[in-house]
């Protein structure tokens, strides 16, 4: 468990073959403790959609599918969409990290 208020990760269950079940039990206990109101977020780390689409495209190409196949066109469109989304996220993150205080100071001075 990662908690931004704690200096290091918190171990909530042992890493065993039944890890998913153990985590499910931990989450259910926390949900019961809050009644109808949830006070935490749950996020999962997964493979990027872009890498999954690229792997699917490679698999189709290796199987000898035609370049004009609609499935290949759909995957290519999905790859382009994910690349566009990643470029937009990079721009947004650059804007978030920029220090705008000198600009604001100059506008008010």
mmCIF file of C-alpha atoms in Angstrom:
data_model
loop_
_atom_site.group_PDB
_atom_site.id
_atom_site.type_symbol
_atom_site.label_atom_id
_atom_site.label_comp_id
_atom_site.label_asym_id
_atom_site.label_seq_id
_atom_site.Cartn_x
_atom_site.Cartn_y
_atom_site.Cartn_z
ATOM 1 C CA UNK A 1 0.000 0.000 0.000
ATOM 2 C CA UNK A 2 1.302 3.426 -0.902
ATOM 3 C CA UNK A 3 0.212 6.222 1.388
ATOM 4 C CA UNK A 4 1.453 9.726 0.686
ATOM 5 C CA UNK A 5 1.406 10.501 4.395
ATOM 6 C CA UNK A 6 3.811 7.677 5.282
ATOM 7 C CA UNK A 7 7.543 7.560 4.498
ATOM 8 C CA UNK A 8 7.511 4.087 2.924
ATOM 9 C CA UNK A 9 5.087 1.469 1.526
ATOM 10 C CA UNK A 10 2.933 -0.437 4.008
ATOM 11 C CA UNK A 11 2.781 -4.220 3.698
ATOM 12 C CA UNK A 12 -0.837 -5.347 4.014
ATOM 13 C CA UNK A 13 -0.518 -8.985 2.889
ATOM 14 C CA UNK A 14 2.080 -11.624 2.118
ATOM 15 C CA UNK A 15 3.078 -12.242 -1.505
ATOM 16 C CA UNK A 16 1.542 -15.676 -1.998
ATOM 17 C CA UNK A 17 -0.439 -17.386 -4.767
ATOM 18 C CA UNK A 18 -3.585 -16.236 -2.910
ATOM 19 C CA UNK A 19 -2.397 -12.603 -2.882
ATOM 20 C CA UNK A 20 -5.484 -11.410 -4.790
ATOM 21 C CA UNK A 21 -7.798 -12.989 -2.225
ATOM 22 C CA UNK A 22 -5.788 -11.509 0.652
ATOM 23 C CA UNK A 23 -5.986 -8.023 -0.865
ATOM 24 C CA UNK A 24 -9.693 -8.479 -1.492
ATOM 25 C CA UNK A 25 -10.196 -9.261 2.209
ATOM 26 C CA UNK A 26 -8.168 -6.191 3.262
ATOM 27 C CA UNK A 27 -10.216 -3.952 0.966
ATOM 28 C CA UNK A 28 -13.528 -5.379 2.155
ATOM 29 C CA UNK A 29 -12.559 -4.716 5.793
ATOM 30 C CA UNK A 30 -11.662 -1.109 4.972
ATOM 31 C CA UNK A 31 -14.911 -0.574 3.095
ATOM 32 C CA UNK A 32 -16.894 -1.965 6.045
ATOM 33 C CA UNK A 33 -15.059 0.399 8.398
ATOM 34 C CA UNK A 34 -16.215 3.470 6.480
ATOM 35 C CA UNK A 35 -19.889 2.587 6.177
ATOM 36 C CA UNK A 36 -21.478 4.244 3.155
ATOM 37 C CA UNK A 37 -18.657 6.737 2.645
ATOM 38 C CA UNK A 38 -15.400 5.820 0.913
ATOM 39 C CA UNK A 39 -12.305 7.759 1.970
ATOM 40 C CA UNK A 40 -9.626 6.127 -0.143
ATOM 41 C CA UNK A 41 -8.754 5.527 -3.786
ATOM 42 C CA UNK A 42 -7.828 2.260 -5.391
ATOM 43 C CA UNK A 43 -5.462 2.270 -8.340
ATOM 44 C CA UNK A 44 -3.805 -0.572 -10.187
ATOM 45 C CA UNK A 45 -0.572 -0.678 -12.122
ATOM 46 C CA UNK A 46 -1.169 -2.222 -15.523
ATOM 47 C CA UNK A 47 0.547 -2.405 -18.875
ATOM 48 C CA UNK A 48 -0.005 0.606 -21.089
ATOM 49 C CA UNK A 49 -2.719 0.341 -23.701
ATOM 50 C CA UNK A 50 -0.188 1.437 -26.323
ATOM 51 C CA UNK A 51 2.116 -1.523 -25.637
ATOM 52 C CA UNK A 52 -0.855 -3.905 -25.655
ATOM 53 C CA UNK A 53 -2.080 -2.572 -29.015
ATOM 54 C CA UNK A 54 1.423 -2.783 -30.484
ATOM 55 C CA UNK A 55 1.792 -6.384 -29.284
ATOM 56 C CA UNK A 56 -1.578 -7.294 -30.822
ATOM 57 C CA UNK A 57 -0.574 -5.641 -34.102
ATOM 58 C CA UNK A 58 2.741 -7.537 -34.146
ATOM 59 C CA UNK A 59 0.913 -10.807 -33.500
ATOM 60 C CA UNK A 60 -1.492 -10.155 -36.366
ATOM 61 C CA UNK A 61 1.319 -9.219 -38.738
ATOM 62 C CA UNK A 62 3.310 -12.327 -37.816
ATOM 63 C CA UNK A 63 0.262 -14.502 -38.445
ATOM 64 C CA UNK A 64 0.278 -13.328 -42.054
ATOM 65 C CA UNK A 65 -2.802 -11.129 -41.957
ATOM 66 C CA UNK A 66 -3.310 -8.779 -44.882
ATOM 67 C CA UNK A 67 -2.265 -5.122 -44.461
ATOM 68 C CA UNK A 68 -5.765 -4.079 -45.549
ATOM 69 C CA UNK A 69 -7.558 -6.125 -42.890
ATOM 70 C CA UNK A 70 -10.066 -4.059 -40.844
ATOM 71 C CA UNK A 71 -8.734 -5.473 -37.563
ATOM 72 C CA UNK A 72 -5.268 -4.165 -38.401
ATOM 73 C CA UNK A 73 -6.719 -0.778 -39.338
ATOM 74 C CA UNK A 74 -8.573 -0.630 -36.000
ATOM 75 C CA UNK A 75 -5.376 -1.435 -34.097
ATOM 76 C CA UNK A 76 -3.451 1.212 -36.039
ATOM 77 C CA UNK A 77 -6.133 3.786 -35.200
ATOM 78 C CA UNK A 78 -5.975 2.778 -31.527
ATOM 79 C CA UNK A 79 -2.192 3.112 -31.536
ATOM 80 C CA UNK A 80 -2.422 6.588 -33.070
ATOM 81 C CA UNK A 81 -5.058 7.585 -30.486
ATOM 82 C CA UNK A 82 -2.853 6.391 -27.596
ATOM 83 C CA UNK A 83 0.216 8.185 -29.003
ATOM 84 C CA UNK A 84 -1.828 11.384 -29.332
ATOM 85 C CA UNK A 85 -3.067 11.000 -25.761
ATOM 86 C CA UNK A 86 0.497 10.481 -24.489
ATOM 87 C CA UNK A 87 1.681 13.623 -26.310
ATOM 88 C CA UNK A 88 -1.180 15.617 -24.758
ATOM 89 C CA UNK A 89 -0.315 14.268 -21.285
ATOM 90 C CA UNK A 90 3.358 15.245 -21.727
ATOM 91 C CA UNK A 91 2.319 18.798 -22.628
ATOM 92 C CA UNK A 92 -0.077 19.035 -19.673
ATOM 93 C CA UNK A 93 2.588 17.746 -17.278
ATOM 94 C CA UNK A 94 5.114 20.270 -18.603
ATOM 95 C CA UNK A 95 2.600 23.051 -17.972
ATOM 96 C CA UNK A 96 1.890 21.749 -14.455
ATOM 97 C CA UNK A 97 5.573 21.666 -13.553
ATOM 98 C CA UNK A 98 6.381 25.112 -14.908
ATOM 99 C CA UNK A 99 6.922 27.886 -12.382
ATOM 100 C CA UNK A 100 4.471 30.648 -13.316
ATOM 101 C CA UNK A 101 5.239 32.857 -10.298
ATOM 102 C CA UNK A 102 7.685 35.175 -12.171
ATOM 103 C CA UNK A 103 5.106 35.685 -14.926
ATOM 104 C CA UNK A 104 2.370 36.492 -12.415
ATOM 105 C CA UNK A 105 4.699 38.862 -10.574
ATOM 106 C CA UNK A 106 5.485 40.706 -13.840
ATOM 107 C CA UNK A 107 1.791 40.988 -14.696
ATOM 108 C CA UNK A 108 0.966 42.604 -11.354
ATOM 109 C CA UNK A 109 4.101 44.746 -11.102
#
